[in-house]
Every structure is written in C-alpha cells, then in structure tokens.
C-alpha cells in the first residue's frame, strides 16, 4: 500500500479555510464535503483528518495524524511535547488580561489572589508563576467575557482580536500576555527520521515555502534607455542581475526582475524617474531561491 502523510486539520472554524488554502496553493487537489472525517488528496500522498482543533495535539501525539495545523495557543495549552515544524503566520491573535471598569490594574501583580476566568489556564498560570503571582484560574470553555458580570471571576484572560466583545461586556484590555498564530506540529523527532512520510513532509514544506516566497514578490518588466542600466540595477537592488534583453532600438533595453512587495512603490517611482517606460507588473505564483 502506498504510504501517505496524515495531516490533522480543524474541521470547521477559524483555521479550516486558511489551512486548506495553503495546501491548495501547493497544487494539491482534493474535495472536501464538510461531513467526512477523512479525505485523500488526489495528486499528492496526503490524507486529511478533519477534527476539532482542541484534539489536534492529541492526535499528533498519539500518531493518529503525522502532522497537524493548530493555533500555537492550543498547542501550548496542551502542554504536549511535540515539534513545531513551521509557523504558518495566519490566524494571528493575542491572549490578554481584561478587567472590569473600576478594577485598578498596575501590572500582573494586581492579579494576586484574584479569580481569573480563562480557557487557557496552563498558559496563564505558567506566565503568572514566572512573575511570582498566585491567582485562581476559573476554567471556562466559552463566553469568558461574561464571567465578571455574573460574579464568578474578578477578571479574565482571553483571546482578543478587536476588543469590541470586551467593551460590550464592560471590560478593558490591560495587558497582552501571549501571542499566537497557526503552526504546523509533528511528533518529536519525526523530522529526523528516514522515512517515506518524512520525505513527503519535506516535499510539502518545500512547496509551502515556494508559495510563501512568491506571495510577497512581484515580477517587474520595463523598457529603459541603455545608458541608465546601472542606475536601474541599483534601484532594483538585492538581485544578482536583472535580465536584460536588447531591443530593436539600440539605445533601449528591456529589463526583467523580481521586486519585493514592500519596496514596490518606491522602486516603481525611482524607475520612472530614470526614464523607464511601459512598466509591467505581474504576480508570481510560485518561486524558489
Ligand atoms: P473547534 O470547534 O474546532 O474546537 P474553536 O471554537 O475552539 O473550534 P476557533 O474559534 O475556530 O476554535 O479558533 C481556532 C483558533 O483560531 C484559536 O485557537 C486561535 O489560535 C485562532 N484565532 C485567531 N483569531 C481568533 C479570535 N479572534 N478568536 C479566537 N480564536 C482566534
Ligand atoms: Zn476548539
């Protein structure tokens, strides 16, 4: 039987679509019907396992899945000893302390002896312990922000993205204690094994990296008076050498190069200033260095 790499992905939630998007961008085809637990990619040895995000570290630890995509928060909260293969940098969020209006907050020490409602007691208690603060966690799995109003907690520690939910519940964010994004995890040592599965993961990671690299780059093509070539090379910078093609008109050349997105507008303006014409900009689908 052909070996496949098994990847655990959140069935439905904030991580689901983006996780699948990344894999799709790698040219891996599959169908998802939203109800099935397992799905096999059609043109790559990859099998999906669609599960709740809380269970992903457990599945990876137990070998039910070889790898998984999960929020760093869920992974750290699980406390499992697993390897972080890659930070995928989406689903960014923060864990913050929020207190009711009227609570005098002067730093984590203000939490001494308080009851703190949270879904992440392990992460919270570890951070408080490092600061020498002792508090009582109240573990709730949802609607953390209502607990101070109903009197079961003094404050909360929760995931915040915009802060609107907090405000609606009379709370204010006073301190960010932790940052999270989606990560790829694997069993400890998996990356060091000589195995077909590890080879498949290497191929997958190479593809992900090629997509990532291309995402922030633009392909730029323009015509330039030959005499300005040195200046153009300096403006574009970074690259070994832009590709230069002669044109019918001997005084002009056509130049092609790759420019990173963040520098694009300044490069564009500088090129125009030295006489570049017909500047054409294209998205790059995939790229290797
Ligand atoms: P499941 O049904 O799979 O248990 P869930 O409700 O626990 O889903 P989601 O709300 O889909 O989980 O969030 C999944 C992850 O997305 C979180 O663990 C966190 O890493 C990340 N995330 C990003 N932004 C936010 C946000 N604003 N609120 C909550 N989680 C966020
Ligand atoms: Zn969950």
mmCIF file of C-alpha atoms and ligand atoms in Angstrom:
data_model
loop_
_atom_site.group_PDB
_atom_site.id
_atom_site.type_symbol
_atom_site.label_atom_id
_atom_site.label_comp_id
_atom_site.label_asym_id
_atom_site.label_seq_id
_atom_site.Cartn_x
_atom_site.Cartn_y
_atom_site.Cartn_z
ATOM 1 C CA UNK A 1 0.000 0.000 0.000
ATOM 2 C CA UNK A 2 1.266 3.465 -0.825
ATOM 3 C CA UNK A 3 2.325 5.451 2.202
ATOM 4 C CA UNK A 4 0.566 8.718 2.854
ATOM 5 C CA UNK A 5 1.258 11.582 5.207
ATOM 6 C CA UNK A 6 -1.679 12.202 7.524
ATOM 7 C CA UNK A 7 -2.462 15.782 8.411
ATOM 8 C CA UNK A 8 -4.974 16.848 11.066
ATOM 9 C CA UNK A 9 -6.891 19.992 10.187
ATOM 10 C CA UNK A 10 -9.642 21.822 12.051
ATOM 11 C CA UNK A 11 -12.982 20.621 10.748
ATOM 12 C CA UNK A 12 -14.772 23.918 10.912
ATOM 13 C CA UNK A 13 -13.533 27.087 12.487
ATOM 14 C CA UNK A 14 -11.100 29.918 12.106
ATOM 15 C CA UNK A 15 -8.232 27.715 10.971
ATOM 16 C CA UNK A 16 -10.045 25.495 8.483
ATOM 17 C CA UNK A 17 -10.202 27.512 5.293
ATOM 18 C CA UNK A 18 -6.749 29.050 5.525
ATOM 19 C CA UNK A 19 -5.175 25.675 6.287
ATOM 20 C CA UNK A 20 -6.778 24.188 3.194
ATOM 21 C CA UNK A 21 -5.907 27.274 1.125
ATOM 22 C CA UNK A 22 -2.228 26.773 1.869
ATOM 23 C CA UNK A 23 -2.380 23.169 0.745
ATOM 24 C CA UNK A 24 -4.383 24.060 -2.352
ATOM 25 C CA UNK A 25 -1.840 26.736 -3.273
ATOM 26 C CA UNK A 26 0.751 23.946 -3.257
ATOM 27 C CA UNK A 27 -1.038 22.398 -6.213
ATOM 28 C CA UNK A 28 -2.557 19.621 -4.114
ATOM 29 C CA UNK A 29 -6.067 18.690 -5.206
ATOM 30 C CA UNK A 30 -8.813 17.299 -3.017
ATOM 31 C CA UNK A 31 -12.518 17.549 -2.417
ATOM 32 C CA UNK A 32 -13.981 18.462 0.939
ATOM 33 C CA UNK A 33 -17.559 17.719 1.633
ATOM 34 C CA UNK A 34 -17.535 19.081 5.154
ATOM 35 C CA UNK A 35 -19.019 15.997 6.764
ATOM 36 C CA UNK A 36 -16.425 13.310 6.302
ATOM 37 C CA UNK A 37 -13.646 12.729 8.795
ATOM 38 C CA UNK A 38 -11.067 11.605 6.240
ATOM 39 C CA UNK A 39 -10.191 12.742 2.761
ATOM 40 C CA UNK A 40 -7.351 11.727 0.474
ATOM 41 C CA UNK A 41 -5.656 14.216 -1.860
ATOM 42 C CA UNK A 42 -5.889 13.104 -5.467
ATOM 43 C CA UNK A 43 -2.438 14.078 -6.733
ATOM 44 C CA UNK A 44 -0.221 14.010 -3.645
ATOM 45 C CA UNK A 45 0.275 11.370 -0.913
ATOM 46 C CA UNK A 46 -1.585 13.337 1.729
ATOM 47 C CA UNK A 47 -4.578 12.335 3.827
ATOM 48 C CA UNK A 48 -6.664 14.851 5.734
ATOM 49 C CA UNK A 49 -8.212 14.208 9.081
ATOM 50 C CA UNK A 50 -10.861 16.789 9.942
ATOM 51 C CA UNK A 51 -11.209 17.209 13.696
ATOM 52 C CA UNK A 52 -11.794 19.767 16.457
ATOM 53 C CA UNK A 53 -8.778 21.975 16.957
ATOM 54 C CA UNK A 54 -8.513 21.047 20.659
ATOM 55 C CA UNK A 55 -7.916 17.433 19.654
ATOM 56 C CA UNK A 56 -5.165 18.086 17.124
ATOM 57 C CA UNK A 57 -2.215 17.947 19.568
ATOM 58 C CA UNK A 58 -3.572 14.666 20.970
ATOM 59 C CA UNK A 59 -3.936 13.096 17.532
ATOM 60 C CA UNK A 60 -0.410 14.083 16.593
ATOM 61 C CA UNK A 61 0.990 12.858 19.905
ATOM 62 C CA UNK A 62 -0.753 9.501 19.526
ATOM 63 C CA UNK A 63 0.250 9.069 15.895
ATOM 64 C CA UNK A 64 -3.318 9.143 14.583
ATOM 65 C CA UNK A 65 -2.024 12.008 12.444
ATOM 66 C CA UNK A 66 1.608 12.610 11.483
ATOM 67 C CA UNK A 67 1.304 16.369 11.441
ATOM 68 C CA UNK A 68 -1.349 18.942 12.276
ATOM 69 C CA UNK A 69 -2.174 22.606 11.853
ATOM 70 C CA UNK A 70 -3.249 24.232 15.091
ATOM 71 C CA UNK A 71 -3.123 27.539 16.937
ATOM 72 C CA UNK A 72 0.034 27.903 18.994
ATOM 73 C CA UNK A 73 -2.272 28.684 21.911
ATOM 74 C CA UNK A 74 -3.954 25.262 21.714
ATOM 75 C CA UNK A 75 -0.598 23.570 21.345
ATOM 76 C CA UNK A 76 0.976 25.327 24.329
ATOM 77 C CA UNK A 77 -2.151 24.809 26.381
ATOM 78 C CA UNK A 78 -2.000 21.066 25.693
ATOM 79 C CA UNK A 79 1.453 21.013 27.285
ATOM 80 C CA UNK A 80 2.401 18.115 24.982
ATOM 81 C CA UNK A 81 5.954 17.622 23.936
ATOM 82 C CA UNK A 82 5.759 17.913 20.138
ATOM 83 C CA UNK A 83 7.841 19.621 17.466
ATOM 84 C CA UNK A 84 6.823 22.872 15.843
ATOM 85 C CA UNK A 85 7.714 22.285 12.200
ATOM 86 C CA UNK A 86 6.670 25.652 10.859
ATOM 87 C CA UNK A 87 4.976 28.886 11.858
ATOM 88 C CA UNK A 88 2.318 29.437 9.224
ATOM 89 C CA UNK A 89 1.709 33.019 10.372
ATOM 90 C CA UNK A 90 -2.041 33.167 9.875
ATOM 91 C CA UNK A 91 -4.839 33.219 12.491
ATOM 92 C CA UNK A 92 -2.792 35.672 14.498
ATOM 93 C CA UNK A 93 -4.305 36.556 17.833
ATOM 94 C CA UNK A 94 -3.301 37.512 21.341
ATOM 95 C CA UNK A 95 -4.153 36.355 24.832
ATOM 96 C CA UNK A 96 -4.798 39.308 27.080
ATOM 97 C CA UNK A 97 -5.825 40.151 30.576
ATOM 98 C CA UNK A 98 -9.033 42.189 30.657
ATOM 99 C CA UNK A 99 -10.548 43.725 33.752
ATOM 100 C CA UNK A 100 -13.919 45.297 34.589
ATOM 101 C CA UNK A 101 -14.071 49.084 34.631
ATOM 102 C CA UNK A 102 -13.150 50.094 38.153
ATOM 103 C CA UNK A 103 -10.539 47.370 38.624
ATOM 104 C CA UNK A 104 -7.252 49.104 39.362
ATOM 105 C CA UNK A 105 -4.662 47.431 37.224
ATOM 106 C CA UNK A 106 -0.975 48.195 37.664
ATOM 107 C CA UNK A 107 0.567 45.109 36.162
ATOM 108 C CA UNK A 108 0.389 41.364 36.612
ATOM 109 C CA UNK A 109 0.953 41.746 40.368
ATOM 110 C CA UNK A 110 -2.523 43.302 40.561
ATOM 111 C CA UNK A 111 -3.827 39.808 39.817
ATOM 112 C CA UNK A 112 -2.510 38.408 43.121
ATOM 113 C CA UNK A 113 -5.257 36.387 44.792
ATOM 114 C CA UNK A 114 -7.791 37.091 42.038
ATOM 115 C CA UNK A 115 -10.112 34.673 40.282
ATOM 116 C CA UNK A 116 -9.316 34.759 36.564
ATOM 117 C CA UNK A 117 -11.675 33.176 34.069
ATOM 118 C CA UNK A 118 -9.928 31.678 31.046
ATOM 119 C CA UNK A 119 -9.915 28.865 28.504
ATOM 120 C CA UNK A 120 -6.137 28.765 28.749
ATOM 121 C CA UNK A 121 -5.307 28.038 32.393
ATOM 122 C CA UNK A 122 -1.976 26.359 31.633
ATOM 123 C CA UNK A 123 -0.586 29.229 29.572
ATOM 124 C CA UNK A 124 -1.898 31.798 32.054
ATOM 125 C CA UNK A 125 -0.631 30.051 35.183
ATOM 126 C CA UNK A 126 2.803 29.496 33.665
ATOM 127 C CA UNK A 127 3.156 33.214 32.913
ATOM 128 C CA UNK A 128 1.849 34.255 36.332
ATOM 129 C CA UNK A 129 4.173 31.792 38.029
ATOM 130 C CA UNK A 130 7.155 33.282 36.203
ATOM 131 C CA UNK A 131 6.150 36.655 37.660
ATOM 132 C CA UNK A 132 5.654 35.183 41.111
ATOM 133 C CA UNK A 133 1.927 35.922 41.115
ATOM 134 C CA UNK A 134 -0.535 33.428 42.527
ATOM 135 C CA UNK A 135 -4.128 33.556 41.346
ATOM 136 C CA UNK A 136 -7.021 31.143 40.937
ATOM 137 C CA UNK A 137 -7.944 30.147 37.404
ATOM 138 C CA UNK A 138 -11.590 29.542 36.627
ATOM 139 C CA UNK A 139 -11.673 27.322 33.571
ATOM 140 C CA UNK A 140 -14.474 28.062 31.142
ATOM 141 C CA UNK A 141 -14.646 26.963 27.537
ATOM 142 C CA UNK A 142 -16.716 29.789 26.097
ATOM 143 C CA UNK A 143 -18.208 33.218 26.874
ATOM 144 C CA UNK A 144 -15.293 34.001 29.136
ATOM 145 C CA UNK A 145 -16.110 37.721 28.936
ATOM 146 C CA UNK A 146 -19.394 37.441 30.831
ATOM 147 C CA UNK A 147 -17.905 35.874 33.965
ATOM 148 C CA UNK A 148 -17.014 39.099 35.832
ATOM 149 C CA UNK A 149 -20.573 40.448 35.412
ATOM 150 C CA UNK A 150 -22.109 37.321 36.864
ATOM 151 C CA UNK A 151 -19.695 37.498 39.755
ATOM 152 C CA UNK A 152 -17.782 34.261 39.336
ATOM 153 C CA UNK A 153 -14.498 35.869 38.320
ATOM 154 C CA UNK A 154 -12.663 39.126 39.065
ATOM 155 C CA UNK A 155 -11.180 39.425 35.596
ATOM 156 C CA UNK A 156 -10.438 37.360 32.544
ATOM 157 C CA UNK A 157 -7.655 36.133 30.308
ATOM 158 C CA UNK A 158 -8.943 35.574 26.805
ATOM 159 C CA UNK A 159 -8.195 35.731 23.095
ATOM 160 C CA UNK A 160 -8.666 39.240 21.794
ATOM 161 C CA UNK A 161 -8.738 40.368 18.221
ATOM 162 C CA UNK A 162 -10.557 43.698 18.091
ATOM 163 C CA UNK A 163 -11.661 44.288 21.650
ATOM 164 C CA UNK A 164 -15.307 45.011 20.772
ATOM 165 C CA UNK A 165 -16.645 41.992 22.660
ATOM 166 C CA UNK A 166 -14.714 43.117 25.706
ATOM 167 C CA UNK A 167 -16.140 46.632 25.564
ATOM 168 C CA UNK A 168 -19.658 45.308 25.177
ATOM 169 C CA UNK A 169 -19.165 43.446 28.420
ATOM 170 C CA UNK A 170 -17.735 46.381 30.339
ATOM 171 C CA UNK A 171 -14.171 45.095 30.222
ATOM 172 C CA UNK A 172 -10.934 46.703 29.134
ATOM 173 C CA UNK A 173 -7.834 45.008 27.852
ATOM 174 C CA UNK A 174 -4.942 45.864 30.149
ATOM 175 C CA UNK A 175 -2.130 43.553 29.171
ATOM 176 C CA UNK A 176 -1.207 41.246 26.348
ATOM 177 C CA UNK A 177 0.499 38.210 27.806
ATOM 178 C CA UNK A 178 0.886 35.885 24.836
ATOM 179 C CA UNK A 179 0.831 35.833 21.027
ATOM 180 C CA UNK A 180 -0.367 33.068 18.801
ATOM 181 C CA UNK A 181 -0.559 32.111 15.151
ATOM 182 C CA UNK A 182 -1.241 28.880 13.335
ATOM 183 C CA UNK A 183 1.640 26.411 13.418
ATOM 184 C CA UNK A 184 2.391 23.021 11.929
ATOM 185 C CA UNK A 185 3.222 20.399 14.532
ATOM 186 C CA UNK A 186 4.691 16.908 14.314
ATOM 187 C CA UNK A 187 5.695 14.115 16.685
ATOM 188 C CA UNK A 188 9.043 14.805 18.348
ATOM 189 C CA UNK A 189 11.856 13.604 16.133
ATOM 190 C CA UNK A 190 9.615 12.949 13.127
ATOM 191 C CA UNK A 191 11.694 15.341 11.006
ATOM 192 C CA UNK A 192 14.842 13.396 11.856
ATOM 193 C CA UNK A 193 13.537 10.009 10.786
ATOM 194 C CA UNK A 194 14.474 8.434 7.472
ATOM 195 C CA UNK A 195 11.055 7.556 6.206
ATOM 196 C CA UNK A 196 8.802 7.892 3.244
ATOM 197 C CA UNK A 197 6.422 10.010 5.334
ATOM 198 C CA UNK A 198 9.161 12.429 6.287
ATOM 199 C CA UNK A 199 10.106 12.739 2.608
ATOM 200 C CA UNK A 200 6.520 13.616 1.806
ATOM 201 C CA UNK A 201 6.578 16.287 4.509
ATOM 202 C CA UNK A 202 9.815 17.695 3.078
ATOM 203 C CA UNK A 203 8.144 17.992 -0.320
ATOM 204 C CA UNK A 204 5.097 19.629 1.229
ATOM 205 C CA UNK A 205 7.207 22.149 3.152
ATOM 206 C CA UNK A 206 9.222 22.989 0.036
ATOM 207 C CA UNK A 207 6.024 23.744 -1.795
ATOM 208 C CA UNK A 208 4.668 25.855 1.062
ATOM 209 C CA UNK A 209 7.909 27.815 1.124
ATOM 210 C CA UNK A 210 7.802 28.393 -2.635
ATOM 211 C CA UNK A 211 4.286 29.765 -2.325
ATOM 212 C CA UNK A 212 5.259 31.966 0.643
ATOM 213 C CA UNK A 213 8.252 33.339 -1.179
ATOM 214 C CA UNK A 214 6.208 34.216 -4.244
ATOM 215 C CA UNK A 215 3.468 35.855 -2.208
ATOM 216 C CA UNK A 216 5.477 38.925 -1.322
ATOM 217 C CA UNK A 217 7.193 39.360 -4.654
ATOM 218 C CA UNK A 218 6.273 40.975 -7.927
ATOM 219 C CA UNK A 219 7.694 40.326 -11.343
ATOM 220 C CA UNK A 220 8.602 43.628 -12.988
ATOM 221 C CA UNK A 221 9.256 44.194 -16.690
ATOM 222 C CA UNK A 222 10.087 47.555 -18.295
ATOM 223 C CA UNK A 223 11.903 49.308 -21.115
ATOM 224 C CA UNK A 224 14.844 51.546 -20.317
ATOM 225 C CA UNK A 225 17.386 53.685 -22.112
ATOM 226 C CA UNK A 226 20.550 51.504 -22.118
ATOM 227 C CA UNK A 227 22.556 54.325 -20.575
ATOM 228 C CA UNK A 228 20.500 54.115 -17.349
ATOM 229 C CA UNK A 229 21.051 50.397 -16.757
ATOM 230 C CA UNK A 230 23.497 50.794 -13.888
ATOM 231 C CA UNK A 231 21.104 53.088 -12.085
ATOM 232 C CA UNK A 232 18.226 50.673 -12.645
ATOM 233 C CA UNK A 233 20.260 47.803 -11.212
ATOM 234 C CA UNK A 234 20.972 49.897 -8.139
ATOM 235 C CA UNK A 235 17.305 50.801 -7.700
ATOM 236 C CA UNK A 236 16.154 47.218 -8.008
ATOM 237 C CA UNK A 237 18.987 46.041 -5.773
ATOM 238 C CA UNK A 238 19.121 42.746 -3.954
ATOM 239 C CA UNK A 239 19.081 40.659 -7.104
ATOM 240 C CA UNK A 240 22.208 39.151 -8.631
ATOM 241 C CA UNK A 241 21.445 40.625 -12.000
ATOM 242 C CA UNK A 242 18.258 41.714 -13.673
ATOM 243 C CA UNK A 243 17.687 40.033 -17.037
ATOM 244 C CA UNK A 244 18.461 42.484 -19.818
ATOM 245 C CA UNK A 245 17.218 41.953 -23.380
ATOM 246 C CA UNK A 246 18.243 44.175 -26.295
ATOM 247 C CA UNK A 247 15.504 45.943 -28.227
ATOM 248 C CA UNK A 248 15.348 46.832 -31.939
ATOM 249 C CA UNK A 249 16.196 50.402 -30.998
ATOM 250 C CA UNK A 250 19.826 50.050 -29.905
ATOM 251 C CA UNK A 251 19.506 52.820 -27.328
ATOM 252 C CA UNK A 252 16.907 50.868 -25.366
ATOM 253 C CA UNK A 253 16.779 47.592 -23.447
ATOM 254 C CA UNK A 254 14.040 45.550 -21.839
ATOM 255 C CA UNK A 255 14.660 44.682 -18.180
ATOM 256 C CA UNK A 256 13.043 41.940 -16.071
ATOM 257 C CA UNK A 257 13.400 41.486 -12.352
ATOM 258 C CA UNK A 258 11.747 40.426 -9.106
ATOM 259 C CA UNK A 259 10.931 43.064 -6.507
ATOM 260 C CA UNK A 260 9.533 42.555 -3.037
ATOM 261 C CA UNK A 261 6.056 43.915 -2.435
ATOM 262 C CA UNK A 262 7.045 46.269 0.397
ATOM 263 C CA UNK A 263 9.575 48.064 -1.815
ATOM 264 C CA UNK A 264 7.449 48.021 -4.904
ATOM 265 C CA UNK A 265 6.143 51.586 -4.989
ATOM 266 C CA UNK A 266 9.461 53.243 -4.276
ATOM 267 C CA UNK A 267 11.147 51.085 -6.934
ATOM 268 C CA UNK A 268 8.373 51.927 -9.380
ATOM 269 C CA UNK A 269 8.745 55.669 -8.839
ATOM 270 C CA UNK A 270 12.536 55.595 -8.972
ATOM 271 C CA UNK A 271 12.482 53.618 -12.225
ATOM 272 C CA UNK A 272 10.091 56.102 -13.789
ATOM 273 C CA UNK A 273 12.371 58.919 -12.692
ATOM 274 C CA UNK A 274 15.307 57.459 -14.650
ATOM 275 C CA UNK A 275 13.201 57.091 -17.784
ATOM 276 C CA UNK A 276 11.748 53.582 -17.540
ATOM 277 C CA UNK A 277 8.719 53.088 -19.772
ATOM 278 C CA UNK A 278 5.985 50.525 -20.160
ATOM 279 C CA UNK A 279 6.443 49.179 -16.654
ATOM 280 C CA UNK A 280 4.588 45.889 -16.379
ATOM 281 C CA UNK A 281 3.996 44.252 -13.002
ATOM 282 C CA UNK A 282 2.914 40.649 -12.544
ATOM 283 C CA UNK A 283 2.056 38.394 -9.653
ATOM 284 C CA UNK A 284 4.297 35.402 -9.137
ATOM 285 C CA UNK A 285 2.541 32.154 -8.387
ATOM 286 C CA UNK A 286 5.446 30.125 -7.043
ATOM 287 C CA UNK A 287 9.124 30.742 -6.610
ATOM 288 C CA UNK A 288 12.337 29.166 -5.281
ATOM 289 C CA UNK A 289 15.523 30.918 -4.313
HETATM 290 P P1 LIG B 1 -13.389 23.824 17.473
HETATM 291 O O1 LIG B 1 -14.832 23.639 17.194
HETATM 292 O O2 LIG B 1 -12.536 23.173 16.397
HETATM 293 O O3 LIG B 1 -12.986 23.417 18.850
HETATM 294 P P2 LIG B 1 -12.883 26.555 18.375
HETATM 295 O O4 LIG B 1 -14.154 27.294 18.525
HETATM 296 O O5 LIG B 1 -12.175 26.046 19.579
HETATM 297 O O6 LIG B 1 -13.109 25.389 17.300
HETATM 298 P P3 LIG B 1 -11.922 28.722 16.689
HETATM 299 O O7 LIG B 1 -12.734 29.798 17.281
HETATM 300 O O8 LIG B 1 -12.253 28.260 15.306
HETATM 301 O O9 LIG B 1 -11.811 27.450 17.647
HETATM 302 O O10 LIG B 1 -10.417 29.231 16.736
HETATM 303 C C1 LIG B 1 -9.352 28.407 16.336
HETATM 304 C C2 LIG B 1 -8.062 29.142 16.595
HETATM 305 O O11 LIG B 1 -8.020 30.314 15.820
HETATM 306 C C3 LIG B 1 -7.811 29.613 18.002
HETATM 307 O O12 LIG B 1 -7.325 28.588 18.829
HETATM 308 C C4 LIG B 1 -6.755 30.691 17.775
HETATM 309 O O13 LIG B 1 -5.482 30.093 17.639
HETATM 310 C C5 LIG B 1 -7.133 31.254 16.428
HETATM 311 N N1 LIG B 1 -7.763 32.595 16.473
HETATM 312 C C6 LIG B 1 -7.417 33.624 15.682
HETATM 313 N N2 LIG B 1 -8.137 34.727 15.919
HETATM 314 C C7 LIG B 1 -9.009 34.417 16.867
HETATM 315 C C8 LIG B 1 -10.044 35.129 17.516
HETATM 316 N N3 LIG B 1 -10.314 36.395 17.232
HETATM 317 N N4 LIG B 1 -10.761 34.468 18.437
HETATM 318 C C9 LIG B 1 -10.497 33.179 18.693
HETATM 319 N N5 LIG B 1 -9.511 32.466 18.098
HETATM 320 C C10 LIG B 1 -8.769 33.061 17.201
HETATM 321 ZN ZN1 LIG B 2 -11.604 24.299 19.968
#
